[in-house]
């Protein structure tokens, strides 16, 4: 279903682990396997997500994370691709163990969705309650509070939603 390759020159902006290329239906995502579990989506790959069925990226939620590797970044974290530009934090939630960042230069996105990954291990009603809470905060508080001042910011919001849809099983993503 997907293949892995280690990419030596790119490192996790949070824990500095080497990123691994994971290809799912022609979408290449760089993952911090055996580290914090963060995901890097290049701008080119994000554009490919618009036409894909939701949930295809769900295997990315199951990548191996190292215990204790979680490092909530400070502002000096640098884009793993550009290596010169600081990542801009669109939103963060320690409670949900989720962070979404973007490089202003290359347009790539850094997603840390450890909290959503944990929800996927739950069952039944407990899982549904956790998903409802997660997306009520992510979509209706965090994403809604991104001030859409122009068309570019509107595209950023759409891209963030496309990434969440790619990672989330279709039946779990709210309308």
Rosetta silent file (secondary structure, phi, psi, omega in degrees, C-alpha in Angstrom):
SEQUENCE: XXXXXXXXXXXXXXXXXXXXXXXXXXXXXXXXXXXXXXXXXXXXXXXXXXXXXXXXXXXXXXXXXXXXXXXXXXXXXXXXXXXXXXXXXXXXXXXXXXXXXXXXXXXXXXXXXXXXXXXXXXXXXXXXXXXXXXXXXXXXXXXXXXXXXXXXXXXXXXXXXXXXXXXXXXXXXXX
SCORE:     score description
SCORE:     0.000 S_00000001
   1 L     0.000  -38.819  175.185    0.000    0.000    0.000 S_00000001
   2 E  -147.053  161.557 -179.968    2.885    2.382    0.702 S_00000001
   3 E  -124.632  158.525 -178.864    6.667    2.370    0.632 S_00000001
   4 E  -122.125  144.287  171.673    9.335    3.958    2.841 S_00000001
   5 E  -144.701  139.355  178.319   12.691    5.510    2.034 S_00000001
   6 E   -82.533  132.601  178.620   15.009    7.383    4.395 S_00000001
   7 E  -107.424  108.636 -174.856   15.767   10.937    3.314 S_00000001
   8 E   -71.462  -41.722 -173.215   19.105   11.958    4.829 S_00000001
   9 E   -74.951  -11.295 -178.907   19.245   15.690    4.109 S_00000001
  10 E  -109.079  133.335 -177.367   15.862   16.538    5.683 S_00000001
  11 E  -126.387  152.404  179.027   15.365   16.482    9.441 S_00000001
  12 L   -59.205  131.258  177.924   12.410   16.944   11.752 S_00000001
  13 L   -71.329  -17.142 -178.026   12.062   20.584   12.858 S_00000001
  14 L   -93.797  -47.870 -174.391   10.933   19.434   16.314 S_00000001
  15 L  -119.994    1.754  175.092   13.255   16.584   17.317 S_00000001
  16 L    69.702    9.452  176.680   15.930   16.657   14.546 S_00000001
  17 L   -67.343  148.513  174.886   15.311   12.999   13.602 S_00000001
  18 E   -64.704  135.551  179.653   15.947   12.065    9.938 S_00000001
  19 E   -84.618  145.835 -179.508   12.680   12.177    7.988 S_00000001
  20 E  -110.240  131.745  177.819   11.466    9.105    6.093 S_00000001
  21 E   -79.569  126.633  175.966    9.702    9.396    2.741 S_00000001
  22 E  -121.915  127.241 -178.244    6.388    7.537    2.726 S_00000001
  23 E  -110.035  123.166  178.012    4.466    7.288   -0.540 S_00000001
  24 E  -126.705  116.823 -178.353    0.714    6.701   -0.439 S_00000001
  25 L    43.029   53.139  177.654   -1.116    6.665   -3.788 S_00000001
  26 L    72.277    0.275  175.550    1.575    8.869   -5.381 S_00000001
  27 E   -92.545  124.559 -179.944    1.549   11.400   -2.508 S_00000001
  28 E  -100.490  117.943  179.009    4.990   11.717   -0.902 S_00000001
  29 E  -118.639  140.023  175.057    4.961   12.638    2.761 S_00000001
  30 E   -99.382  126.810 -174.458    8.043   12.922    4.946 S_00000001
  31 E  -119.677  145.997  175.635    7.481   11.417    8.377 S_00000001
  32 L   -91.333   73.865  177.646    9.418   11.557   11.611 S_00000001
  33 L   -72.078  144.239 -178.783    9.354    7.804   12.230 S_00000001
  34 L    60.455   20.110  176.403   10.890    6.645   15.496 S_00000001
  35 E  -132.566 -133.927 -176.946   10.855   10.293   16.587 S_00000001
  36 L   -78.913  -15.447  177.745    8.040   12.714   17.402 S_00000001
  37 L    88.403    8.619  179.279    5.809   11.426   14.579 S_00000001
  38 L   -67.260  161.854 -177.144    5.399   14.740   12.760 S_00000001
  39 E  -128.250  136.037  177.410    4.560   14.884    9.046 S_00000001
  40 E  -110.445  123.202  176.354    5.928   17.168    6.291 S_00000001
  41 E  -115.033  117.029  175.550    3.736   17.896    3.269 S_00000001
  42 L   -71.236  160.379  179.684    5.348   19.887    0.448 S_00000001
  43 H   -58.614  -39.345  179.962    3.146   22.399   -1.343 S_00000001
  44 H   -62.645  -41.560 -179.894    3.187   20.185   -4.448 S_00000001
  45 H   -69.776  -36.460  179.113    1.967   17.183   -2.485 S_00000001
  46 H   -61.924  -40.285  179.251   -0.776   19.207   -0.772 S_00000001
  47 H   -61.161  -32.523  179.567   -2.169   20.188   -4.187 S_00000001
  48 H   -68.902  -24.221 -176.114   -2.458   16.481   -5.041 S_00000001
  49 H   -69.563  -25.142 -176.573   -4.670   15.892   -1.995 S_00000001
  50 L   -56.711  -33.204 -174.282   -7.574   17.928   -3.392 S_00000001
  51 L  -101.796    7.453 -177.864   -8.565   15.137   -5.793 S_00000001
  52 L   -98.815  154.040  175.950   -8.037   12.147   -3.509 S_00000001
  53 L   -66.233  135.222  177.745  -10.549   10.174   -1.504 S_00000001
  54 L   -58.014  147.031  174.139  -10.502   11.164    2.189 S_00000001
  55 L    90.374   -5.338 -178.695   -8.715    8.845    4.587 S_00000001
  56 H   -63.348  -27.816 -178.704   -6.067    7.444    2.235 S_00000001
  57 H   -87.275    7.488 -177.941   -3.329    8.882    4.460 S_00000001
  58 H   -55.576  -32.917  176.681   -4.617    7.165    7.579 S_00000001
  59 H   -58.327  -22.930  178.462   -1.597    4.778    7.694 S_00000001
  60 H   -66.359  -23.735  178.695    0.495    7.888    8.488 S_00000001
  61 H   -73.982  -13.580 -176.230   -1.287    8.093   11.836 S_00000001
  62 H  -105.346   11.087  179.042    0.171    4.699   12.739 S_00000001
  63 L   -65.771  150.867 -176.982    3.851    5.462   12.191 S_00000001
  64 L   -70.680  130.765  177.186    6.087    4.497   15.089 S_00000001
  65 E  -113.120  143.326  176.896    6.767    7.280   17.586 S_00000001
  66 L   -83.459  137.329  175.306    9.564    7.247   20.146 S_00000001
  67 L   -64.226  133.858  176.801    8.563    7.582   23.781 S_00000001
  68 L    77.999    4.601 -178.895    9.645   10.931   25.158 S_00000001
  69 L   -83.464   -7.284 -176.860   10.557   12.381   21.744 S_00000001
  70 L   -63.792  125.393  179.567    7.792   14.963   21.931 S_00000001
  71 L  -138.564  100.301  176.822    9.275   18.427   21.773 S_00000001
  72 L   -69.108  124.343 -170.929    6.913   21.365   21.454 S_00000001
  73 L   -75.917  157.797  169.584    8.899   23.774   19.427 S_00000001
  74 L   -99.764  179.940 -173.089    9.771   27.342   20.094 S_00000001
  75 L   -66.827  -15.759 -175.302    9.724   29.941   17.334 S_00000001
  76 L   -84.219   10.937  177.827   13.254   29.214   16.142 S_00000001
  77 L   -71.882  134.378 -172.778   12.367   25.948   14.378 S_00000001
  78 E  -103.742  146.892  178.156   13.497   26.041   10.785 S_00000001
  79 L   -55.544  130.301 -179.744   11.769   24.617    7.703 S_00000001
  80 L   -68.903  -19.952 -179.985   13.157   21.130    6.985 S_00000001
  81 L   -90.360  -54.798 -176.840   13.122   21.847    3.232 S_00000001
  82 L   -72.616  -34.910 -179.241   14.355   25.444    2.937 S_00000001
  83 L    64.924    7.736  178.658   16.669   25.186    5.949 S_00000001
  84 L  -130.967  -16.014 -173.470   16.662   28.988    6.226 S_00000001
  85 L  -106.008  136.197  176.885   13.055   29.979    6.899 S_00000001
  86 E   -74.911  142.511  176.523   11.300   29.775   10.246 S_00000001
  87 E   -76.399  138.720  177.093    8.062   27.834   10.343 S_00000001
  88 E   -94.752  126.133  179.995    4.938   29.876   11.053 S_00000001
  89 E   -84.249  114.342  175.357    2.609   28.276   13.600 S_00000001
  90 E   -75.540  -43.456  173.718   -0.981   28.430   12.364 S_00000001
  91 E  -164.041  164.599 -174.556   -2.271   26.815   15.547 S_00000001
  92 E  -151.903  143.648  172.444   -1.319   24.641   18.462 S_00000001
  93 E  -145.054  112.673  176.711   -3.135   22.720   21.188 S_00000001
  94 L   -68.071  -37.389  179.118   -1.267   20.994   23.991 S_00000001
  95 L   -59.596  -42.128 -178.569   -4.552   19.456   25.165 S_00000001
  96 L   -91.581   -3.316 -179.015   -5.137   17.857   21.736 S_00000001
  97 L    53.826   51.743 -175.096   -1.432   17.191   21.162 S_00000001
  98 E  -140.060  140.675  178.278   -1.692   18.872   17.759 S_00000001
  99 E  -148.228  138.104  177.472    0.292   21.544   15.953 S_00000001
 100 E  -128.567  123.884 -178.262    0.091   22.902   12.390 S_00000001
 101 E  -129.780  161.814  178.368    2.912   24.997   10.920 S_00000001
 102 E  -146.008  146.855  174.547    3.847   26.297    7.488 S_00000001
 103 E   -87.655  127.826  179.582    6.923   27.630    5.756 S_00000001
 104 L   -71.674  -21.895 -177.567    6.352   31.080    4.277 S_00000001
 105 L   -85.378  -56.897 -175.620    9.012   30.479    1.621 S_00000001
 106 L   -94.502  -15.374  178.519    8.259   27.016    0.159 S_00000001
 107 L    82.125    3.588  179.262    4.663   26.703    1.409 S_00000001
 108 L   -69.185  157.923 -178.583    5.194   23.259    2.968 S_00000001
 109 E  -117.154  136.891  171.565    3.228   22.192    6.032 S_00000001
 110 E  -107.208  119.248 -179.219    4.467   20.559    9.224 S_00000001
 111 E  -115.086  126.387  170.274    1.681   18.592   10.949 S_00000001
 112 E  -117.827  103.725 -176.197    2.006   17.068   14.384 S_00000001
 113 L  -118.487   42.966 -178.989   -1.221   15.179   14.959 S_00000001
 114 H   -57.649  -37.519  179.564   -0.141   12.845   17.772 S_00000001
 115 H   -63.604  -40.509  178.630   -3.422   13.476   19.575 S_00000001
 116 H   -69.388  -35.363  176.793   -5.459   12.391   16.576 S_00000001
 117 H   -61.024  -41.734  179.761   -3.251    9.311   16.194 S_00000001
 118 H   -63.815  -37.122  179.419   -4.028    8.323   19.786 S_00000001
 119 H   -61.394  -35.425 -177.158   -7.760    8.652   19.116 S_00000001
 120 L   -64.773  -16.816  178.609   -7.464    6.107   16.292 S_00000001
 121 L   -87.715   -8.295  179.832   -6.500    3.433   18.839 S_00000001
 122 L   -80.609  169.837  179.822   -9.775    3.892   20.766 S_00000001
 123 L  -127.413  155.753  169.099  -12.961    1.920   20.156 S_00000001
 124 H    53.649 -135.528 -174.584  -16.678    2.551   19.870 S_00000001
 125 H   -65.282  -34.911  177.661  -18.400    5.392   21.648 S_00000001
 126 H   -60.193  -44.556  179.010  -15.200    6.528   23.408 S_00000001
 127 H   -63.712  -45.979 -177.836  -13.537    7.010   20.008 S_00000001
 128 H   -62.555  -40.713  177.788  -16.537    8.855   18.546 S_00000001
 129 H   -63.317  -42.830  179.748  -16.691   11.255   21.519 S_00000001
 130 H   -65.125  -40.983  177.951  -12.953   11.926   21.240 S_00000001
 131 H   -63.983  -45.390  179.478  -13.208   12.539   17.463 S_00000001
 132 H   -59.466  -44.359  178.930  -16.161   14.892   17.935 S_00000001
 133 H   -64.530  -46.233 -178.456  -14.270   16.852   20.595 S_00000001
 134 H   -55.936  -53.563 -176.150  -11.065   16.911   18.527 S_00000001
 135 H   -74.716  -25.476  175.400  -12.693   18.285   15.387 S_00000001
 136 H   -65.282  -36.531  177.917  -14.976   20.679   17.246 S_00000001
 137 H   -77.873  -47.410 -177.280  -11.848   22.331   18.621 S_00000001
 138 H   -63.145  -52.595 -174.583   -9.659   21.997   15.490 S_00000001
 139 H   -78.486  -43.315 -170.085  -12.249   23.068   12.913 S_00000001
 140 H   -96.895   -6.155  174.260  -14.522   25.375   14.845 S_00000001
 141 H  -120.520  -57.040 -174.252  -12.017   27.085   17.114 S_00000001
 142 H   -69.965  -57.211 -177.288   -8.470   26.737   15.769 S_00000001
 143 H   -69.230  -39.331  179.586   -9.038   26.862   11.991 S_00000001
 144 L   -61.703  -29.208 -178.764  -11.984   29.216   12.284 S_00000001
 145 L   -84.055   -0.608  173.008   -9.767   31.666   14.198 S_00000001
 146 L   -75.731  116.800 -174.523   -7.246   31.915   11.352 S_00000001
 147 L   -72.988  113.129 -179.419   -8.030   35.377   10.067 S_00000001
 148 L   -85.946   91.286 -177.580   -8.762   35.146    6.351 S_00000001
 149 L   -88.941  -21.439 -178.956   -7.533   38.551    5.304 S_00000001
 150 L  -155.050  178.314 -177.581   -6.933   37.679    1.665 S_00000001
 151 H   -62.156  -36.337 -179.720   -7.195   34.915   -0.930 S_00000001
 152 H   -62.162  -42.613  179.636   -3.798   33.441    0.004 S_00000001
 153 H   -68.421  -35.088  175.072   -4.832   32.852    3.604 S_00000001
 154 H   -60.179  -39.655  177.640   -8.081   31.309    2.362 S_00000001
 155 H   -66.843  -37.149  177.595   -6.015   28.826    0.331 S_00000001
 156 H   -60.414  -46.107  179.573   -3.934   28.008    3.412 S_00000001
 157 H   -60.721  -44.331  178.359   -7.088   27.156    5.360 S_00000001
 158 H   -62.286  -39.848  178.683   -8.314   24.934    2.499 S_00000001
 159 H   -64.154  -41.559  177.966   -4.922   23.202    2.375 S_00000001
 160 H   -60.944  -43.153  179.484   -4.993   22.496    6.126 S_00000001
 161 H   -65.870  -40.345  177.477   -8.466   20.993    5.754 S_00000001
 162 H   -60.191  -39.671  179.346   -7.314   18.876    2.759 S_00000001
 163 H   -65.884  -45.724  177.918   -4.468   17.474    4.864 S_00000001
 164 H   -60.131  -41.263  178.981   -6.814   16.621    7.740 S_00000001
 165 H   -64.774  -37.158  178.289   -9.212   14.935    5.272 S_00000001
 166 H   -63.023  -39.201 -177.558   -6.327   12.928    3.783 S_00000001
 167 H   -81.371  -24.320 -169.988   -5.356   11.685    7.248 S_00000001
 168 L  -100.562  134.692  173.804   -8.857   11.130    8.587 S_00000001
 169 L   -57.288  138.676 -174.511  -11.203    8.275    7.710 S_00000001
 170 H   -52.328  -41.234 -177.166  -14.093    9.705    5.700 S_00000001
 171 H   -69.389  -17.786 -179.209  -16.719    8.601    8.219 S_00000001
 172 H   -92.190  -18.322 -175.385  -14.901   10.445   11.042 S_00000001
 173 L   -84.200  128.241 -178.269  -14.489   13.813    9.317 S_00000001
 174 L   -67.694  156.983  177.250  -17.340   16.248   10.053 S_00000001
 175 L   -66.285    0.000    0.000  -19.355   17.834    7.246 S_00000001
